[in-house]
Each structure stands twice: as structure tokens, then as C-alpha cells.
Coordinates of N, CA and C and ligand atoms in Angstrom, one line a residue:
M591 N 42.9 -46.6 18.8 CA 43.6 -47.3 19.9 C 44.5 -46.3 20.7
K592 N 43.9 -45.3 21.2 CA 44.6 -44.3 21.9 C 45.3 -44.9 23.2
G593 N 46.6 -44.6 23.2 CA 47.4 -45.1 24.4 C 47.7 -46.5 24.4
A594 N 47.3 -47.3 23.4 CA 47.6 -48.7 23.3 C 48.6 -49.0 22.3
T595 N 49.4 -50.0 22.6 CA 50.4 -50.4 21.6 C 50.0 -51.8 21.1
V596 N 49.8 -51.9 19.8 CA 49.4 -53.2 19.3 C 50.7 -53.8 18.6
T597 N 51.2 -54.9 19.2 CA 52.3 -55.6 18.6 C 51.7 -56.9 18.0
L598 N 51.6 -56.8 16.7 CA 50.8 -57.9 16.0 C 51.3 -59.3 16.2
Y599 N 52.6 -59.5 16.4 CA 53.1 -60.8 16.5 C 53.4 -61.3 17.9
N600 N 53.1 -60.5 18.9 CA 53.4 -60.9 20.3 C 52.1 -61.1 21.0
R601 N 52.0 -62.3 21.7 CA 51.0 -62.5 22.7 C 51.3 -61.7 23.9
P602 N 50.4 -61.1 24.6 CA 50.7 -60.4 25.9 C 51.3 -61.5 26.8
P603 N 52.3 -61.1 27.6 CA 53.0 -62.1 28.4 C 52.1 -62.9 29.3
E604 N 51.1 -62.2 29.8 CA 50.1 -62.9 30.7 C 49.3 -64.0 29.9
V605 N 49.1 -63.7 28.7 CA 48.3 -64.7 27.8 C 49.3 -65.8 27.5
Q606 N 50.5 -65.5 27.1 CA 51.5 -66.5 26.8 C 51.6 -67.5 28.0
N607 N 51.7 -66.9 29.2 CA 51.9 -67.7 30.4 C 50.7 -68.6 30.6
F608 N 49.5 -68.1 30.4 CA 48.3 -68.9 30.6 C 48.2 -70.0 29.6
I609 N 48.6 -69.8 28.4 CA 48.7 -70.8 27.4 C 49.6 -71.9 27.8
E610 N 50.8 -71.5 28.2 CA 51.8 -72.5 28.6 C 51.4 -73.3 29.8
V611 N 50.9 -72.6 30.9 CA 50.5 -73.3 32.1 C 49.3 -74.3 31.8
T612 N 48.4 -73.8 31.0 CA 47.2 -74.6 30.7 C 47.6 -75.9 29.9
L613 N 48.3 -75.7 28.9 CA 48.7 -76.9 28.1 C 49.6 -77.9 28.8
A614 N 50.5 -77.3 29.7 CA 51.3 -78.2 30.4 C 50.5 -79.1 31.4
L615 N 49.5 -78.4 32.1 CA 48.7 -79.1 33.0 C 47.8 -80.1 32.3
M616 N 47.2 -79.7 31.2 CA 46.4 -80.6 30.4 C 47.2 -81.9 30.0
A617 N 48.4 -81.7 29.6 CA 49.2 -82.8 29.2 C 49.5 -83.7 30.4
E618 N 49.7 -83.1 31.6 CA 49.9 -83.9 32.8 C 48.7 -84.7 33.2
L619 N 47.5 -84.1 33.0 CA 46.3 -84.7 33.5 C 45.6 -85.6 32.4
A620 N 46.0 -85.5 31.2 CA 45.4 -86.3 30.1 C 45.5 -87.8 30.4
A621 N 44.4 -88.4 30.2 CA 44.3 -89.8 30.7 C 44.4 -90.9 29.6
T622 N 44.4 -90.5 28.3 CA 44.4 -91.5 27.3 C 45.5 -91.2 26.2
P623 N 46.0 -92.2 25.5 CA 47.0 -91.9 24.5 C 46.5 -90.9 23.4
E624 N 45.2 -90.9 23.1 CA 44.7 -90.0 22.1 C 44.8 -88.5 22.6
A625 N 44.5 -88.3 23.9 CA 44.5 -87.0 24.4 C 46.0 -86.5 24.6
K626 N 46.8 -87.4 25.0 CA 48.2 -87.1 25.1 C 48.9 -86.7 23.8
A627 N 48.5 -87.5 22.8 CA 49.1 -87.2 21.4 C 48.5 -85.8 20.9
A628 N 47.3 -85.6 21.1 CA 46.7 -84.3 20.7 C 47.4 -83.1 21.4
L629 N 47.6 -83.3 22.7 CA 48.2 -82.2 23.5 C 49.6 -82.0 23.1
A630 N 50.3 -83.0 22.8 CA 51.7 -82.9 22.3 C 51.8 -82.1 21.0
G631 N 50.8 -82.4 20.1 CA 50.8 -81.6 18.9 C 50.4 -80.2 19.1
I632 N 49.4 -80.0 20.0 CA 49.0 -78.6 20.2 C 50.1 -77.8 20.9
R633 N 50.8 -78.4 21.8 CA 51.9 -77.7 22.5 C 53.0 -77.3 21.5
D634 N 53.2 -78.2 20.5 CA 54.2 -77.9 19.5 C 53.7 -76.8 18.6
G635 N 52.4 -76.8 18.2 CA 51.8 -75.8 17.4 C 51.8 -74.4 17.9
V636 N 51.6 -74.3 19.2 CA 51.5 -72.9 19.8 C 52.9 -72.3 19.9
K637 N 54.0 -73.0 19.6 CA 55.3 -72.4 19.6 C 55.4 -71.3 18.5
R638 N 54.6 -71.6 17.4 CA 54.5 -70.5 16.3 C 53.4 -69.5 16.7
V639 N 53.8 -68.3 16.7 CA 52.8 -67.2 17.0 C 52.3 -66.6 15.8
D640 N 51.0 -66.6 15.6 CA 50.4 -65.9 14.4 C 50.0 -64.5 14.8
P641 N 49.7 -63.7 13.8 CA 49.3 -62.3 14.1 C 48.1 -62.2 15.1
Q642 N 48.2 -61.3 16.0 CA 47.1 -61.1 17.0 C 46.0 -60.1 16.4
T643 N 44.8 -60.5 16.5 CA 43.7 -59.7 16.1 C 43.4 -58.7 17.2
P644 N 43.4 -57.4 16.8 CA 43.0 -56.4 17.9 C 41.6 -56.7 18.4
R645 N 41.4 -56.7 19.7 CA 40.2 -57.0 20.3 C 39.8 -56.0 21.4
S646 N 38.7 -56.1 21.9 CA 38.3 -55.2 23.0 C 38.0 -56.0 24.2
P647 N 39.0 -56.1 25.1 CA 38.9 -56.9 26.3 C 37.6 -56.5 27.1
G648 N 36.9 -57.5 27.5 CA 35.7 -57.2 28.3 C 34.9 -58.4 28.6
R649 N 34.0 -58.3 29.5 CA 33.2 -59.4 29.9 C 31.8 -59.4 29.3
Q650 N 31.1 -60.5 29.5 CA 29.7 -60.6 29.2 C 28.9 -60.9 30.4
P651 N 27.6 -60.8 30.4 CA 26.8 -61.0 31.6 C 27.1 -62.3 32.4
A652 N 27.3 -63.4 31.6 CA 27.5 -64.7 32.3 C 28.8 -64.6 33.2
C653 N 29.7 -63.7 32.9 CA 30.9 -63.6 33.7 C 30.7 -63.3 35.2
A654 N 29.5 -62.9 35.5 CA 29.1 -62.7 36.9 C 29.4 -64.0 37.7
H655 N 29.5 -65.2 37.0 CA 29.7 -66.4 37.6 C 31.2 -66.8 37.7
L656 N 32.0 -66.0 37.0 CA 33.4 -66.4 36.9 C 34.1 -66.5 38.3
G657 N 33.9 -65.5 39.1 CA 34.6 -65.5 40.4 C 34.2 -66.8 41.2
A658 N 33.0 -67.2 41.2 CA 32.6 -68.4 42.0 C 33.2 -69.6 41.3
A659 N 33.3 -69.7 40.0 CA 33.8 -70.8 39.3 C 35.3 -70.9 39.6
L660 N 36.0 -69.8 39.5 CA 37.5 -69.9 39.8 C 37.8 -70.2 41.3
A661 N 37.0 -69.7 42.2 CA 37.2 -70.0 43.6 C 37.0 -71.5 43.8
H662 N 36.0 -72.1 43.2 CA 35.8 -73.5 43.3 C 37.0 -74.3 42.7
A663 N 37.4 -73.9 41.5 CA 38.5 -74.6 40.9 C 39.8 -74.5 41.7
A664 N 40.1 -73.3 42.3 CA 41.3 -73.1 43.0 C 41.5 -73.9 44.2
Q665 N 40.3 -74.5 44.7 CA 40.4 -75.4 45.9 C 41.1 -76.7 45.6
T666 N 41.2 -77.0 44.3 CA 41.9 -78.2 43.9 C 43.4 -77.8 43.6
P667 N 44.3 -78.2 44.5 CA 45.7 -77.7 44.4 C 46.3 -77.7 43.0
Q668 N 46.1 -78.8 42.3 CA 46.7 -78.8 40.9 C 46.2 -77.8 40.0
L669 N 45.0 -77.3 40.3 CA 44.4 -76.3 39.4 C 44.7 -74.8 39.8
A670 N 45.2 -74.7 41.0 CA 45.4 -73.3 41.5 C 46.3 -72.5 40.6
P671 N 47.5 -73.0 40.2 CA 48.3 -72.2 39.3 C 47.6 -71.7 38.0
L672 N 46.8 -72.6 37.5 CA 46.1 -72.3 36.2 C 45.1 -71.2 36.5
C673 N 44.4 -71.3 37.6 CA 43.4 -70.2 38.0 C 44.1 -68.9 38.1
A674 N 45.3 -68.9 38.8 CA 46.0 -67.6 38.9 C 46.5 -67.1 37.6
A675 N 46.9 -68.0 36.7 CA 47.3 -67.6 35.3 C 46.1 -67.0 34.6
L676 N 45.0 -67.6 34.7 CA 43.8 -67.1 34.0 C 43.4 -65.7 34.6
E677 N 43.4 -65.6 35.9 CA 43.1 -64.2 36.5 C 44.0 -63.2 36.0
A678 N 45.3 -63.5 35.7 CA 46.2 -62.5 35.3 C 46.0 -62.2 33.8
A679 N 45.6 -63.2 33.0 CA 45.5 -63.0 31.6 C 44.1 -62.4 31.2
E680 N 43.1 -62.6 32.0 CA 41.7 -62.3 31.7 C 41.5 -60.8 31.3
P681 N 42.2 -59.9 32.0 CA 42.0 -58.5 31.6 C 42.4 -58.1 30.2
H682 N 43.2 -59.0 29.6 CA 43.7 -58.8 28.2 C 42.7 -59.5 27.2
L683 N 41.7 -60.2 27.7 CA 40.9 -61.0 26.8 C 39.5 -60.6 26.7
E684 N 38.9 -60.9 25.5 CA 37.5 -60.6 25.3 C 36.6 -61.8 25.3
W685 N 35.6 -61.7 26.2 CA 34.6 -62.7 26.3 C 33.6 -62.5 25.2
T686 N 33.1 -63.6 24.5 CA 32.1 -63.5 23.5 C 31.2 -64.7 23.6
G687 N 30.5 -65.0 22.5 CA 29.9 -66.3 22.4 C 28.4 -66.5 22.7
E688 N 27.9 -65.6 23.5 CA 26.5 -65.7 23.9 C 25.5 -65.7 22.7
E689 N 25.7 -64.6 21.9 CA 24.7 -64.5 20.8 C 25.0 -65.5 19.7
R690 N 26.2 -65.8 19.4 CA 26.6 -66.7 18.3 C 26.0 -68.1 18.6
N691 N 25.9 -68.4 19.8 CA 25.4 -69.8 20.2 C 23.9 -69.8 20.4
G692 N 23.2 -68.6 20.3 CA 21.8 -68.6 20.4 C 21.3 -68.8 21.8
L693 N 22.1 -68.5 22.8 CA 21.8 -68.7 24.2 C 21.3 -67.5 24.9
A694 N 20.5 -67.6 25.9 CA 19.8 -66.5 26.6 C 20.9 -65.6 27.2
S695 N 20.6 -64.3 27.3 CA 21.5 -63.4 28.0 C 21.9 -63.9 29.4
G696 N 23.1 -63.8 29.7 CA 23.6 -64.2 31.0 C 23.8 -65.6 31.2
S697 N 23.7 -66.4 30.2 CA 23.8 -67.9 30.4 C 25.1 -68.4 29.9
Y698 N 25.8 -67.7 29.1 CA 27.0 -68.3 28.5 C 28.0 -67.3 28.1
A699 N 29.3 -67.6 28.2 CA 30.4 -66.7 27.7 C 31.6 -67.6 27.4
E700 N 32.4 -67.2 26.4 CA 33.6 -67.9 26.1 C 34.7 -67.0 25.7
I701 N 35.9 -67.5 25.8 CA 37.1 -66.8 25.3 C 37.8 -67.7 24.3
T702 N 38.0 -67.3 23.1 CA 38.8 -68.0 22.1 C 40.1 -67.3 22.0
L703 N 41.1 -68.0 22.6 CA 42.5 -67.4 22.6 C 43.1 -67.6 21.2
L704 N 43.1 -68.9 20.8 CA 43.6 -69.3 19.5 C 42.5 -70.0 18.7
G705 N 42.5 -69.8 17.4 CA 41.5 -70.5 16.6 C 40.7 -69.5 15.8
P706 N 39.7 -70.1 15.0 CA 38.9 -69.2 14.2 C 38.1 -68.2 15.0
G707 N 38.2 -67.0 14.7 CA 37.5 -65.9 15.4 C 38.2 -65.5 16.7
G708 N 39.4 -66.1 17.0 CA 40.0 -65.9 18.3 C 40.9 -64.7 18.3
H709 N 41.6 -64.5 19.4 CA 42.6 -63.4 19.6 C 43.7 -63.6 18.6
E710 N 44.0 -64.9 18.4 CA 45.0 -65.3 17.4 C 44.4 -66.2 16.3
E711 N 44.1 -65.6 15.2 CA 43.3 -66.3 14.2 C 44.2 -67.4 13.5
R712 N 43.8 -68.6 13.6 CA 44.5 -69.7 13.0 C 43.6 -70.9 12.9
R713 N 44.0 -71.9 12.1 CA 43.1 -73.0 11.9 C 43.7 -74.3 12.5
D714 N 45.0 -74.3 12.7 CA 45.7 -75.6 13.1 C 45.5 -76.0 14.5
V715 N 45.5 -75.0 15.4 CA 45.3 -75.3 16.8 C 44.3 -74.3 17.4
W716 N 43.4 -74.7 18.3 CA 42.5 -73.8 18.9 C 42.6 -74.0 20.4
L717 N 42.4 -72.9 21.1 CA 42.4 -73.0 22.6 C 41.5 -71.9 23.1
G718 N 40.6 -72.3 24.1 CA 39.7 -71.4 24.7 C 39.0 -71.9 25.9
L719 N 38.1 -71.2 26.4 CA 37.4 -71.6 27.6 C 35.9 -71.2 27.5
S720 N 35.1 -72.0 28.2 CA 33.6 -71.8 28.2 C 33.2 -71.7 29.6
L721 N 32.2 -70.8 29.8 CA 31.6 -70.6 31.1 C 30.1 -70.6 31.0
L722 N 29.5 -71.5 31.7 CA 28.0 -71.7 31.6 C 27.5 -71.3 33.0
A723 N 26.5 -70.4 33.0 CA 25.8 -70.1 34.3 C 25.1 -71.4 34.8
P724 N 24.6 -71.5 36.0 CA 23.9 -72.7 36.5 C 22.7 -73.0 35.6
H725 N 22.5 -74.3 35.5 CA 21.3 -74.8 34.8 C 21.2 -74.3 33.3
V726 N 22.3 -74.4 32.6 CA 22.3 -74.1 31.2 C 22.8 -75.3 30.4
R727 N 22.1 -75.6 29.3 CA 22.6 -76.7 28.4 C 23.1 -76.1 27.1
Y728 N 24.4 -76.3 26.9 CA 25.0 -75.8 25.7 C 24.6 -76.7 24.5
P729 N 24.3 -76.2 23.4 CA 23.8 -77.0 22.2 C 24.8 -78.0 21.7
D730 N 24.2 -79.1 21.2 CA 25.1 -80.1 20.5 C 25.8 -79.4 19.4
H731 N 27.1 -79.8 19.2 CA 27.9 -79.3 18.1 C 29.0 -80.2 17.7
N732 N 29.6 -80.0 16.6 CA 30.8 -80.8 16.3 C 31.7 -80.0 15.4
H733 N 32.9 -80.5 15.2 CA 33.9 -79.8 14.4 C 34.9 -80.8 14.0
A734 N 35.6 -80.5 12.9 CA 36.6 -81.4 12.3 C 37.8 -81.7 13.3
P735 N 38.3 -80.7 14.0 CA 39.5 -81.0 14.8 C 39.2 -81.9 16.0
E736 N 40.1 -82.7 16.4 CA 40.0 -83.4 17.6 C 40.1 -82.5 18.8
E737 N 39.7 -82.9 20.0 CA 39.6 -81.9 21.1 C 39.8 -82.6 22.4
V738 N 40.5 -81.9 23.3 CA 40.7 -82.3 24.7 C 40.0 -81.3 25.5
Y739 N 39.2 -81.7 26.5 CA 38.6 -80.8 27.5 C 39.3 -81.0 28.8
L740 N 39.4 -79.9 29.6 CA 39.7 -79.9 31.0 C 38.6 -79.2 31.7
A741 N 37.9 -80.0 32.6 CA 36.8 -79.4 33.4 C 37.4 -78.7 34.6
L742 N 37.0 -77.5 34.8 CA 37.5 -76.8 36.0 C 36.4 -76.7 37.1
S743 N 35.3 -77.4 36.8 CA 34.2 -77.4 37.7 C 33.4 -78.7 37.6
E744 N 32.4 -78.8 38.4 CA 31.4 -79.9 38.2 C 30.6 -79.6 36.9
G745 N 29.8 -80.5 36.5 CA 29.0 -80.3 35.3 C 29.1 -81.5 34.4
D746 N 28.2 -81.6 33.5 CA 28.0 -82.9 32.7 C 28.4 -82.6 31.3
F747 N 29.0 -83.6 30.6 CA 29.3 -83.5 29.2 C 28.7 -84.7 28.5
W748 N 28.5 -84.5 27.2 CA 27.8 -85.5 26.4 C 28.6 -85.6 25.1
R749 N 28.7 -86.9 24.6 CA 29.1 -87.1 23.2 C 28.3 -88.2 22.7
E750 N 28.1 -88.2 21.4 CA 27.1 -89.1 20.8 C 27.5 -90.6 21.0
T751 N 28.8 -90.8 21.2 CA 29.2 -92.2 21.3 C 29.2 -92.8 22.7
S752 N 29.0 -91.9 23.7 CA 29.0 -92.4 25.1 C 27.9 -91.8 26.0
G753 N 27.1 -90.9 25.5 CA 26.0 -90.3 26.3 C 26.6 -89.3 27.3
W754 N 25.9 -89.0 28.4 CA 26.3 -88.0 29.4 C 27.3 -88.7 30.4
F755 N 28.3 -87.9 30.8 CA 29.3 -88.3 31.8 C 29.7 -87.1 32.5
T756 N 30.3 -87.3 33.7 CA 30.8 -86.2 34.6 C 32.2 -86.4 34.9
P757 N 33.1 -85.6 34.2 CA 34.5 -85.8 34.5 C 34.9 -85.3 35.9
G758 N 34.2 -84.3 36.4 CA 34.5 -83.8 37.7 C 35.6 -82.7 37.6
T759 N 35.8 -81.9 38.7 CA 36.8 -80.8 38.6 C 38.2 -81.4 38.5
G760 N 38.9 -80.9 37.4 CA 40.2 -81.4 37.1 C 40.2 -82.6 36.2
G761 N 39.0 -83.0 35.8 CA 38.9 -84.2 34.8 C 39.2 -83.7 33.4
T762 N 39.7 -84.7 32.6 CA 39.9 -84.4 31.2 C 39.3 -85.5 30.4
F763 N 39.0 -85.2 29.1 CA 38.5 -86.2 28.2 C 38.8 -85.8 26.8
Y764 N 38.7 -86.7 25.9 CA 39.0 -86.6 24.5 C 37.8 -86.8 23.6
N765 N 37.6 -85.9 22.6 CA 36.6 -86.0 21.6 C 37.2 -86.2 20.3
Q766 N 36.9 -87.3 19.6 CA 37.5 -87.6 18.3 C 36.9 -86.6 17.3
P767 N 37.6 -86.4 16.2 CA 37.2 -85.5 15.1 C 35.7 -85.7 14.7
S768 N 35.0 -84.6 14.7 CA 33.6 -84.6 14.1 C 32.5 -85.2 15.0
V769 N 32.9 -85.8 16.2 CA 31.9 -86.4 17.1 C 31.0 -85.3 17.6
R770 N 29.7 -85.5 17.7 CA 28.8 -84.5 18.2 C 28.9 -84.5 19.8
H771 N 28.9 -83.3 20.4 CA 29.1 -83.3 21.8 C 28.4 -82.0 22.4
A772 N 28.2 -82.0 23.7 CA 27.5 -80.9 24.3 C 27.9 -80.9 25.8
M773 N 27.4 -79.9 26.6 CA 27.7 -79.8 28.0 C 26.5 -79.1 28.7
R774 N 26.4 -79.4 30.0 CA 25.4 -78.7 30.8 C 25.8 -78.5 32.2
S775 N 25.4 -77.4 32.8 CA 25.7 -77.1 34.2 C 24.6 -77.6 35.1
G776 N 24.9 -77.8 36.3 CA 23.9 -78.1 37.3 C 23.7 -76.9 38.2
E777 N 23.8 -77.1 39.5 CA 23.6 -76.0 40.5 C 24.6 -75.0 40.4
A778 N 25.8 -75.4 40.0 CA 27.0 -74.5 40.0 C 27.3 -74.1 38.6
P779 N 28.0 -73.0 38.4 CA 28.5 -72.7 37.0 C 29.5 -73.8 36.5
L780 N 29.5 -73.9 35.2 CA 30.5 -74.9 34.5 C 31.5 -74.0 33.9
L781 N 32.8 -74.4 34.2 CA 33.9 -73.7 33.5 C 34.8 -74.8 33.0
A782 N 35.1 -74.7 31.7 CA 36.0 -75.7 31.0 C 36.9 -75.1 30.0
I783 N 38.0 -75.7 29.8 CA 39.0 -75.3 28.8 C 39.0 -76.3 27.7
W784 N 39.1 -75.9 26.5 CA 39.2 -76.8 25.3 C 40.4 -76.5 24.5
A785 N 41.0 -77.6 24.0 CA 42.2 -77.4 23.2 C 42.0 -78.4 22.0
L786 N 42.2 -77.9 20.8 CA 41.8 -78.6 19.6 C 43.0 -78.6 18.6
R787 N 43.0 -79.7 17.8 CA 44.1 -79.8 16.8 C 43.4 -80.3 15.5
R788 N 43.7 -79.7 14.4 CA 43.3 -80.2 13.1 C 44.1 -81.4 12.8
V789 N 43.5 -82.5 12.4 CA 44.2 -83.7 12.1 C 43.9 -84.1 10.6
Ligands
FE2_995 FE1 33.9 -78.7 21.0

């Protein structure tokens, strides 16, 4: 790590700011009592900082769509501060996820800020974002923590209890623990943030 200083217990300030801006906005936009309760718990949880895993910041091929996705999101005034915070934090973050999810090259990338395999390894709260190139369907999956999504783009989401739905740019929704869910992009890239809490 020539020339780099690794401070194990500090999040980079830009990352800390992105976490705070994101969770505050998600709490504001959350539409249901379940989502609001989850976000209150997540905001409380992130006050504790766990050790930072040294990572290699960098992009994946699907990140070719990031600029377009952020430009679209920033047209929604409420989302503009979040987009600016993400642009500031992104150089500190490592995109991953394509191979692990068995998706074709250039179709998918994600950042896990907090959570298993993330920049901050922990199990109680997770926070990250997913970017899908146009016309990609992300596989069905589930996990024990409850989850709130914030859509930063158009695109469709699915859960086994309700089928496909389209929250729209700035839309939020709640997935109960262990429910199977998925997402798919249309003509435009899909960008979404996810925040999870173990219950
Ligand atoms: Fe999920």
C-alpha cells in the first residue's frame, strides 16, 4: 500500500457523508411503517464503525452506464444531493459483483459499503448499490435481513408476494426477511440502493 494510509476504524469522510445522506433521504422517502422502522434501526446501527477492509477502488465494465444513470437521477431535485455524494465517494470504493452473480461481462456491478464482503465487514446492517446495464435481469435471490430499496432510475422489481412492480425514480419499497426478489432494467440502466437490517 505504497503512499496510502489505512486507518482501520475510520470510514473515508466522503464515504461517511454518502452513508449519512443516503440513509437520511431513504428515511424521508420511506413509504411504510416497516420501511421507516428498518431505516431507523439501520441509521442507529451505522453510528458504530467496524474495521475497514482494505480494498482496491475501481470500476467494472458495467460502470460504463454509471454516468448516464447518475445524470438521470440528478434530474430529480430530491436525489441530486445523493448523486453528488455518490460521485464524491465513488473513487474510494470498489465495484464488484459481476462474476459472483453469474452475469455476463458488462451487465452488472455493485458496491457493498457495509455488510458481508463489503468495505466494512459486518452482519447487522448492510448498505450498497446495484447498477444494471440496459436489458439485464438480475437473478432471484433472498436473504434473512429485511431490506429497503431506493430506486435511482426506472426499472422493474419483483418479489414473490407481489410480482413485478415499478417504483420509479426516487421510489422506495420494503422487502420482508427471506422473501425472494429480483430486478430488471429496460431501455435505460437500473441504479438502486439497498439498506438491510438483521432482525
Ligand atoms: Fe436483496
